[in-house]
Coordinates of C-alpha atoms and ligand atoms in Angstrom, one line a residue:
X935 CA -19.4 182.0 -56.8
X936 CA -18.8 180.1 -60.0
X937 CA -17.4 176.6 -59.5
X938 CA -13.9 176.1 -60.9
X939 CA -14.3 173.8 -63.8
X940 CA -12.1 170.9 -62.7
X941 CA -12.6 168.5 -65.5
X942 CA -14.2 170.0 -68.6
X943 CA -15.3 167.0 -70.7
X944 CA -13.8 168.1 -74.0
X945 CA -10.5 169.4 -72.8
X946 CA -7.7 167.7 -74.7
X947 CA -5.0 167.0 -72.0
X948 CA -2.2 168.9 -73.7
X949 CA -4.6 171.8 -74.6
X950 CA -5.9 172.2 -71.1
X951 CA -5.2 175.2 -68.9
X952 CA -4.0 173.1 -66.0
X953 CA -1.3 171.4 -67.9
X954 CA -0.1 174.7 -69.4
X955 CA 1.7 175.7 -66.2
X956 CA 4.6 174.6 -64.0
X957 CA 3.6 172.2 -61.3
X958 CA 3.3 173.7 -57.8
X959 CA 6.4 172.9 -55.7
X960 CA 6.4 175.1 -52.6
X961 CA 2.8 176.0 -51.8
X962 CA -0.4 173.9 -51.9
X963 CA -2.5 175.0 -54.9
X964 CA -5.6 176.9 -54.1
X965 CA -8.0 175.0 -56.3
X966 CA -8.8 171.5 -57.4
X967 CA -7.4 170.4 -60.8
X968 CA -8.4 167.8 -63.3
X969 CA -7.3 164.3 -62.1
X970 CA -6.5 163.3 -65.7
X971 CA -4.3 166.2 -66.3
X972 CA -2.5 166.0 -63.0
X973 CA -2.0 162.3 -63.4
X974 CA -0.4 163.0 -66.8
X975 CA 1.7 165.8 -65.4
X976 CA 3.1 163.7 -62.5
X977 CA 3.6 160.6 -64.7
X978 CA 5.6 162.7 -67.1
X979 CA 7.8 164.1 -64.3
X980 CA 8.5 160.5 -63.2
X981 CA 10.1 159.8 -66.6
X982 CA 13.1 161.7 -65.2
X983 CA 13.5 158.9 -62.6
X984 CA 14.8 156.8 -65.5
X985 CA 13.9 153.2 -66.0
X986 CA 14.0 151.1 -62.8
X987 CA 14.8 147.9 -64.7
X988 CA 18.1 149.4 -65.8
X989 CA 18.9 150.3 -62.2
X990 CA 21.6 147.7 -61.5
X991 CA 22.6 149.5 -58.3
X992 CA 19.6 148.6 -56.3
X993 CA 19.1 145.4 -54.4
X994 CA 15.4 145.9 -54.4
X995 CA 12.8 144.5 -56.8
X996 CA 12.1 146.3 -60.0
X997 CA 9.7 143.8 -61.6
X998 CA 6.5 142.2 -60.3
X999 CA 3.9 139.8 -61.8
X1000 CA 0.5 141.3 -62.7
X1001 CA -1.1 139.4 -59.9
X1002 CA 1.1 141.3 -57.4
X1003 CA 0.0 144.6 -58.9
X1004 CA -3.6 143.5 -58.4
X1005 CA -3.1 142.4 -54.8
X1006 CA -1.3 145.7 -54.0
X1007 CA -4.3 147.5 -55.4
X1008 CA -6.7 145.4 -53.4
X1009 CA -4.7 146.1 -50.3
X1010 CA -4.4 149.8 -50.6
X1011 CA -6.7 150.5 -47.7
X1012 CA -5.3 147.9 -45.3
X1013 CA -3.2 149.1 -42.4
X1014 CA -1.0 146.3 -41.0
X1015 CA -1.3 147.6 -37.5
X1016 CA -5.1 147.1 -37.5
X1017 CA -4.7 143.4 -36.9
X1018 CA -8.1 143.1 -35.3
X1019 CA -9.9 144.8 -38.2
X1020 CA -7.9 142.9 -40.8
X1021 CA -7.4 139.5 -39.2
X1022 CA -6.7 137.8 -42.4
X1023 CA -3.8 140.1 -43.3
X1024 CA -2.5 139.5 -39.8
X1025 CA -2.9 135.7 -40.3
X1026 CA -1.0 136.0 -43.6
X1027 CA 1.8 137.9 -41.9
X1028 CA 2.1 135.1 -39.3
X1029 CA 2.2 132.5 -42.0
X1030 CA 5.1 134.3 -43.7
X1031 CA 6.9 134.4 -40.3
X1032 CA 6.5 130.6 -39.9
X1033 CA 7.6 129.9 -43.4
X1034 CA 10.8 131.9 -43.0
X1035 CA 11.5 130.4 -39.6
X1036 CA 11.2 127.0 -41.2
X1037 CA 13.4 128.0 -44.2
X1038 CA 16.1 129.2 -41.7
X1039 CA 15.9 126.1 -39.6
X1040 CA 14.5 127.5 -36.4
X1041 CA 14.3 124.7 -33.8
X1042 CA 10.5 125.1 -33.6
X1043 CA 9.2 127.1 -36.6
X1044 CA 5.6 127.0 -35.3
X1045 CA 6.2 128.6 -31.9
X1046 CA 9.0 131.0 -32.8
X1047 CA 8.4 134.7 -33.0
X1048 CA 9.0 137.3 -35.7
X1049 CA 7.5 140.2 -37.5
X1050 CA 7.3 142.0 -40.7
X1051 CA 9.0 145.4 -40.9
X1052 CA 9.3 148.1 -43.5
X1053 CA 12.6 146.7 -44.7
X1054 CA 15.9 145.3 -43.4
X1055 CA 16.8 148.6 -41.7
X1056 CA 13.9 148.4 -39.3
X1057 CA 14.4 144.6 -38.9
X1058 CA 18.1 145.3 -38.0
X1059 CA 17.1 147.9 -35.4
X1060 CA 14.7 145.4 -33.8
X1061 CA 17.3 142.7 -33.8
X1062 CA 19.8 145.0 -32.3
X1063 CA 17.4 146.3 -29.6
X1064 CA 16.5 142.7 -28.6
X1065 CA 20.2 141.9 -28.3
X1066 CA 20.8 145.1 -26.2
X1067 CA 18.0 144.1 -23.9
X1068 CA 19.1 140.5 -23.5
X1069 CA 22.6 141.6 -22.7
X1070 CA 21.4 144.2 -20.3
X1071 CA 19.1 141.7 -18.5
X1072 CA 21.9 139.2 -18.2
X1073 CA 24.4 141.8 -16.8
X1074 CA 21.8 143.3 -14.4
X1075 CA 21.1 139.8 -13.1
X1076 CA 24.8 139.5 -12.3
X1077 CA 25.0 142.9 -10.8
X1078 CA 27.3 144.2 -13.6
X1079 CA 27.4 147.6 -15.2
X1080 CA 25.4 148.2 -18.4
X1081 CA 26.7 151.6 -19.4
X1082 CA 29.1 150.7 -22.2
X1083 CA 27.4 148.4 -24.7
X1084 CA 29.2 147.7 -28.0
X1085 CA 28.5 145.7 -31.2
X1086 CA 31.1 144.0 -33.3
X1087 CA 30.9 143.6 -37.1
X1088 CA 32.7 143.6 -40.4
X1089 CA 32.0 146.4 -43.0
X1090 CA 28.3 146.9 -42.6
X1091 CA 25.4 148.7 -44.3
X1092 CA 24.6 152.2 -42.9
X1093 CA 21.6 150.9 -41.0
X1094 CA 23.9 149.5 -38.3
X1095 CA 25.7 152.8 -37.9
X1096 CA 22.3 154.3 -37.4
X1097 CA 21.4 151.6 -34.9
X1098 CA 24.6 152.3 -33.0
X1099 CA 24.1 156.1 -33.0
X1100 CA 20.4 156.1 -32.2
X1101 CA 20.7 153.7 -29.3
X1102 CA 24.1 154.8 -28.1
X1103 CA 25.9 151.6 -28.7
X1104 CA 29.6 151.7 -29.6
X1105 CA 30.1 150.1 -33.1
X1106 CA 33.4 148.2 -33.5
X1107 CA 33.7 147.7 -37.2
X1108 CA 36.5 145.8 -38.8
X1109 CA 38.5 147.9 -41.3
X1110 CA 38.7 146.5 -44.8
X1111 CA 42.1 145.8 -46.4
X1112 CA 43.1 144.8 -49.9
X1113 CA 42.0 141.1 -50.3
X1114 CA 40.5 141.1 -46.8
X1115 CA 37.0 142.2 -47.4
X1116 CA 35.1 140.6 -44.5
X1117 CA 35.4 139.8 -40.8
X1118 CA 37.4 136.7 -39.9
X1119 CA 37.4 135.1 -36.4
X1120 CA 40.8 136.8 -35.6
X1121 CA 39.3 140.2 -36.4
X1122 CA 36.3 139.5 -34.3
X1123 CA 38.2 138.2 -31.3
X1124 CA 40.2 141.3 -31.2
X1125 CA 37.1 143.4 -30.8
X1126 CA 34.7 141.5 -28.5
X1127 CA 34.6 141.8 -24.7
X1128 CA 32.1 141.5 -21.9
X1129 CA 30.2 144.5 -23.2
X1130 CA 29.6 143.1 -26.6
X1131 CA 25.8 142.8 -27.1
X1132 CA 26.1 140.9 -30.3
X1133 CA 28.3 140.1 -33.3
X1134 CA 26.7 141.0 -36.7
X1135 CA 27.9 139.1 -39.7
X1136 CA 26.5 140.4 -43.0
X1137 CA 25.3 137.5 -45.0
X1138 CA 25.6 139.2 -48.4
X1139 CA 27.8 142.3 -48.0
X1140 CA 26.7 145.6 -49.4
X1141 CA 30.1 146.6 -50.8
X1142 CA 31.1 143.4 -52.5
X1143 CA 28.2 141.0 -52.4
X1144 CA 30.3 138.4 -50.5
X1145 CA 28.8 136.3 -47.7
X1146 CA 30.5 137.0 -44.4
X1147 CA 30.8 133.4 -43.2
X1148 CA 28.9 132.9 -40.0
X1149 CA 30.0 129.4 -38.8
X1150 CA 33.7 130.3 -38.2
X1151 CA 32.6 133.3 -36.2
X1152 CA 30.1 131.2 -34.2
X1153 CA 32.8 128.5 -33.6
X1154 CA 35.3 131.2 -32.4
X1155 CA 32.6 132.6 -30.0
X1156 CA 32.1 129.1 -28.6
X1157 CA 35.8 129.0 -27.9
X1158 CA 35.7 132.5 -26.4
X1159 CA 32.9 131.4 -24.1
X1160 CA 34.8 128.3 -23.0
X1161 CA 37.8 130.5 -22.1
X1162 CA 36.1 133.5 -20.5
X1163 CA 32.6 132.3 -19.6
X1164 CA 31.2 135.2 -21.7
X1165 CA 28.5 134.2 -24.1
X1166 CA 28.0 136.5 -27.1
X1167 CA 24.9 136.3 -29.4
X1168 CA 24.9 136.6 -33.2
X1169 CA 22.4 138.5 -35.3
X1170 CA 22.7 137.6 -39.0
X1171 CA 22.0 140.5 -41.3
X1172 CA 20.7 138.4 -44.2
X1173 CA 19.2 141.4 -46.1
X1174 CA 20.0 139.7 -49.3
X1175 CA 21.6 136.3 -48.5
X1176 CA 18.9 134.9 -46.3
X1177 CA 16.6 134.8 -49.3
X1178 CA 19.3 133.3 -51.6
X1179 CA 21.4 130.7 -49.8
X1180 CA 18.6 128.4 -48.8
X1181 CA 17.7 128.0 -52.5
X1182 CA 21.0 128.3 -54.3
X1183 CA 23.7 127.3 -51.8
X1184 CA 22.1 124.6 -49.6
X1185 CA 25.5 122.8 -49.0
X1186 CA 27.5 125.7 -47.7
X1187 CA 28.4 125.8 -43.9
X1188 CA 25.5 126.5 -41.6
X1189 CA 24.8 130.3 -41.3
X1190 CA 21.3 130.2 -39.8
X1191 CA 19.4 128.9 -36.7
X1192 CA 21.3 125.6 -37.1
X1193 CA 24.0 127.5 -35.2
X1194 CA 22.8 127.8 -31.7
X1195 CA 24.4 131.2 -31.2
X1196 CA 22.3 132.8 -33.9
X1197 CA 19.5 134.4 -32.0
X1198 CA 17.9 136.4 -34.8
X1199 CA 18.0 136.8 -38.6
X1200 CA 16.7 139.7 -40.6
X1201 CA 16.1 140.0 -44.3
X1202 CA 14.5 142.3 -46.9
X1203 CA 11.3 140.9 -48.4
X1204 CA 11.7 143.5 -51.1
X1205 CA 15.2 142.3 -52.2
X1206 CA 15.6 138.6 -53.0
X1207 CA 12.2 137.9 -51.3
X1208 CA 10.9 139.3 -54.6
X1209 CA 8.2 141.5 -53.1
X1210 CA 7.5 145.2 -53.9
X1211 CA 9.5 147.8 -51.9
X1212 CA 8.4 148.2 -48.3
X1213 CA 8.8 144.9 -46.5
X1214 CA 11.4 143.2 -44.4
X1215 CA 11.4 140.4 -41.8
X1216 CA 13.0 139.5 -38.6
X1217 CA 12.7 136.1 -36.9
X1218 CA 14.0 135.1 -33.5
X1219 CA 15.4 131.7 -32.7
X1220 CA 12.7 131.2 -30.0
X1221 CA 10.2 133.4 -28.1
X1222 CA 12.8 133.6 -25.2
X1223 CA 15.1 135.6 -27.4
X1224 CA 12.7 138.5 -27.8
X1225 CA 12.6 140.2 -24.4
X1226 CA 8.9 140.5 -23.3
X1227 CA 9.6 144.1 -22.2
X1228 CA 10.0 145.2 -25.8
X1229 CA 6.6 144.0 -26.8
X1230 CA 3.7 146.4 -26.6
X1231 CA 0.2 145.1 -26.1
X1232 CA -2.4 147.5 -27.6
X1233 CA -6.1 147.0 -27.2
X1234 CA -7.7 150.1 -28.5
X1235 CA -8.1 148.6 -32.0
X1236 CA -10.1 145.8 -30.4
X1237 CA -8.5 142.5 -29.2
X1238 CA -5.1 142.3 -27.5
X1239 CA -2.5 142.8 -30.1
X1240 CA 1.2 142.4 -29.3
X1241 CA 3.4 144.6 -31.5
X1242 CA 7.2 145.1 -31.7
X1243 CA 8.0 147.6 -34.4
X1244 CA 9.3 151.1 -34.8
X1245 CA 6.3 152.2 -36.9
X1246 CA 2.6 152.0 -36.0
X1247 CA 0.6 152.4 -39.2
X1248 CA 2.1 150.8 -42.2
X1249 CA 0.8 149.2 -45.5
X1250 CA -0.2 145.6 -45.6
X1251 CA 0.1 145.2 -49.3
X1252 CA 3.7 144.2 -49.5
X1253 CA 3.2 141.5 -46.9
X1254 CA 0.3 140.1 -48.8
X1255 CA 2.4 140.2 -51.9
X1256 CA 5.2 138.4 -50.0
X1257 CA 2.7 135.6 -49.2
X1258 CA 1.6 135.5 -52.9
X1259 CA 5.2 135.0 -53.9
X1260 CA 5.7 132.2 -51.3
X1261 CA 2.7 130.4 -52.5
X1262 CA 3.1 131.1 -56.2
X1263 CA 6.8 130.3 -56.4
X1264 CA 7.5 127.8 -53.7
X1265 CA 11.0 126.6 -53.1
X1266 CA 11.6 125.6 -56.7
X1267 CA 10.4 128.9 -58.1
X1268 CA 12.7 130.9 -55.9
X1269 CA 15.6 128.5 -56.8
X1270 CA 14.9 128.9 -60.5
X1271 CA 14.6 132.7 -60.5
X1272 CA 17.7 133.2 -58.4
X1273 CA 19.7 130.7 -60.3
X1274 CA 19.0 132.6 -63.5
X1275 CA 20.4 135.7 -61.9
X1276 CA 23.6 133.9 -60.9
X1277 CA 23.8 132.6 -64.5
X1278 CA 23.6 136.3 -65.7
X1279 CA 26.5 137.2 -63.4
X1280 CA 28.6 134.4 -64.9
X1281 CA 27.8 135.7 -68.4
X1282 CA 28.7 139.3 -67.4
X1283 CA 32.0 138.3 -65.9
X1284 CA 32.9 136.3 -69.0
X1285 CA 32.1 139.2 -71.2
X1286 CA 33.6 141.9 -69.0
X1287 CA 36.9 139.9 -68.8
X1288 CA 37.2 140.3 -72.6
X1289 CA 38.0 144.0 -72.1
X1290 CA 41.1 143.0 -70.1
X1291 CA 40.6 146.0 -67.8
X1292 CA 39.0 144.7 -64.7
X1293 CA 39.9 142.7 -61.6
X1294 CA 37.0 141.1 -59.8
X1295 CA 36.6 141.4 -56.1
X1296 CA 33.6 139.1 -56.4
X1297 CA 32.4 137.2 -59.4
X1298 CA 28.9 136.2 -58.3
X1299 CA 29.9 132.6 -57.2
X1300 CA 26.6 131.3 -55.7
X1301 CA 28.4 129.5 -52.8
X1302 CA 30.3 132.7 -51.8
X1303 CA 27.7 135.5 -52.1
X1304 CA 24.7 137.1 -53.7
X1305 CA 24.1 137.4 -57.5
X1306 CA 26.3 140.5 -57.8
X1307 CA 29.7 141.2 -59.3
X1308 CA 32.1 143.9 -58.2
X1309 CA 35.3 144.9 -59.8
X1310 CA 38.1 147.5 -59.9
X1311 CA 40.4 148.6 -62.6
X1312 CA 43.3 146.1 -62.8
X1313 CA 46.2 147.4 -60.8
X1314 CA 48.8 148.5 -63.3
X1315 CA 46.4 149.0 -66.2
X1316 CA 47.1 152.3 -67.9
X1317 CA 43.9 154.2 -68.8
X1318 CA 43.1 157.8 -68.9
X1319 CA 39.7 157.5 -67.2
X1320 CA 38.1 156.2 -64.0
X1321 CA 35.3 153.9 -63.0
X1322 CA 33.3 157.1 -62.2
X1323 CA 33.7 158.1 -65.8
X1324 CA 32.6 154.7 -67.0
X1325 CA 29.5 154.8 -64.7
X1326 CA 28.7 158.3 -66.1
X1327 CA 29.0 157.1 -69.7
X1328 CA 26.7 154.1 -69.0
X1329 CA 24.2 156.4 -67.5
X1330 CA 23.8 158.2 -70.8
X1331 CA 22.2 154.9 -72.0
X1332 CA 20.0 154.6 -69.0
X1333 CA 22.1 152.0 -67.0
X1334 CA 22.9 152.6 -63.4
X1335 CA 26.1 150.8 -62.6
X1336 CA 27.4 152.5 -59.5
X1337 CA 31.1 153.3 -58.9
X1338 CA 32.0 154.0 -55.3
X1339 CA 35.0 154.0 -52.9
X1340 CA 35.4 151.3 -50.3
X1341 CA 35.2 152.1 -46.6
X1342 CA 37.9 152.9 -44.1
X1343 CA 41.4 151.8 -44.7
X1344 CA 40.9 151.2 -48.4
X1345 CA 38.8 154.3 -49.2
X1346 CA 41.1 155.0 -52.1
X1347 CA 40.0 151.8 -53.9
X1348 CA 37.2 152.6 -56.3
X1349 CA 35.0 149.7 -57.4
X1350 CA 32.0 149.2 -59.6
X1351 CA 29.1 146.8 -59.0
X1352 CA 26.2 145.1 -60.7
X1353 CA 23.3 143.5 -58.9
X1354 CA 21.6 140.9 -61.1
X1355 CA 18.0 140.5 -60.1
X1356 CA 14.8 138.9 -61.5
X1357 CA 14.3 140.7 -64.9
X1358 CA 18.0 141.2 -65.9
X1359 CA 18.0 138.7 -68.7
X1360 CA 20.9 137.4 -70.7
X1361 CA 19.4 139.4 -73.6
X1362 CA 19.5 142.6 -71.6
X1363 CA 22.9 141.8 -70.2
X1364 CA 24.1 141.4 -73.8
X1365 CA 22.8 144.9 -74.6
X1366 CA 24.6 146.2 -71.5
X1367 CA 27.9 144.7 -72.6
X1368 CA 27.4 146.5 -75.9
X1369 CA 27.0 149.7 -74.0
X1370 CA 30.2 148.9 -72.0
X1371 CA 32.0 148.6 -75.3
X1372 CA 30.6 151.8 -76.6
X1373 CA 31.4 153.6 -73.3
X1374 CA 35.0 152.3 -73.1
X1375 CA 35.6 153.2 -76.8
X1376 CA 34.3 156.7 -76.1
X1377 CA 36.6 157.1 -73.0
X1378 CA 39.6 155.7 -74.8
X1379 CA 39.1 158.3 -77.6
X1380 CA 38.2 161.3 -75.5
X1381 CA 39.8 160.6 -72.1
X1382 CA 38.3 161.3 -68.7
X1383 CA 35.2 163.4 -68.4
X1384 CA 36.6 164.2 -64.9
X1385 CA 33.6 162.7 -63.3
X1386 CA 34.0 162.4 -59.5
X1387 CA 32.4 160.6 -56.7
X1388 CA 30.2 163.7 -56.1
X1389 CA 29.1 163.7 -59.7
X1390 CA 28.0 160.1 -59.2
X1391 CA 26.5 160.7 -55.8
X1392 CA 23.4 158.9 -56.8
X1393 CA 25.5 155.9 -57.3
X1394 CA 25.4 155.1 -53.7
X1395 CA 26.8 151.7 -52.6
X1396 CA 23.8 151.1 -50.3
X1397 CA 21.7 150.6 -53.4
X1398 CA 19.3 153.5 -52.8
Ligands
LIG2682 C1 23.4 144.0 -45.7 C2 22.3 145.1 -45.7 N1 21.7 145.3 -44.5 C3 20.6 146.2 -44.4 C4 20.2 146.9 -45.6 C5 19.1 147.9 -45.4 O1 18.0 147.3 -46.1 P1 16.6 148.0 -46.4 O2 16.9 148.9 -47.6 O3 15.7 146.9 -46.7 O4 16.2 148.8 -45.2 C6 20.9 146.7 -46.8 C7 20.5 147.4 -48.0 O5 21.0 147.3 -49.1 C8 21.9 145.7 -46.9 O6 22.5 145.5 -48.0

């Protein structure tokens, strides 16, 4: 049988047989094909994804230094779970845990426990599970029932709704109201009781970018404990904020392990940790806060390896890249990069205000939230188009500036948001403003394009 010629030397890519057909989509092709041609074909398809650097919806990194690309390439064969085979990768993961514990003021950063995850979602699941177990252990020790656990939070990212559903925990979530975008102590106190496994403040809200302030909640829980004898733990969802506030808002009220009630903190390494997509972190205040029953000890890879994760195999490259960023940038590097993003927010607010159309829910103030701005159309402003239309127009120039409705109680309020990240320079921001001008002029002239939330469904507030 003649061998299929998979890579004829002289084939010009765009004259080859392999590229002259539609890529298989439903059935595995029968034969091998030329790597050069298939690479070109897939690469060309990916153009349709647009340009990640213009994606101002995502919280995740869209730019990395060349050295990070090289380290990712070097790590392609490393599985983070094989800690015995790749002891140095495991060592590097441990170093990152200690650095984060120190950054977040853990009482003893060297002995505390934590782990890398695939992102904040997995880290939140683990934080929630540990809280569920601590609560259950406490209740069982007192002979009390454990069949109705609940968690209390402000408006949260969807990962917490997943946590609640997957582990059968009731989620008590504050409803947003106009000018009341995050949980205040009164909201929280109305929701907590003896079955509350934890309160979850979001330190850098997905919808608005605002920090849900942790200290007033912790103080109120101290008072609640004095009155009722019931002690409720806090898990801080610091997906974005935990990698921002230490550098750019060092003087705001304590939000981290300085508050005794904070038992765990999660973050996304791939957001403001500046690492490529695929890494998150969770750190516990001390080893006592991670119930031993949740930790698995595996020995079939050699050695006794404790693991607490939802996945088994997972890539080590992002963790190695995280360590690169920690060493490469240090405290001052992170401070400089994130400050530049806050400066870009300031510039954007100043320029967007000139249109006299928008009211800001959050203006990117570095002491109040993450480098994001969120706005709605000014109440009373008379225009013949919506923010969905505006988002749609901006997309024709490649910009992803999501428009979305807020959650329960004010779901009729439509807002638009920009996340400023490493790589969104003042120069690019200036080009973006020119495209705002162009888009607004178009809509003023032509009216609404009748774009709806469904048409903008990829403009998801969660940033994905
Ligand atoms: C506050 C918050 N928590 C959790 C998540 C989930 O993070 P990840 O995408 O890293 O799983 C996000 C994502 O945007 C978020 O904003």
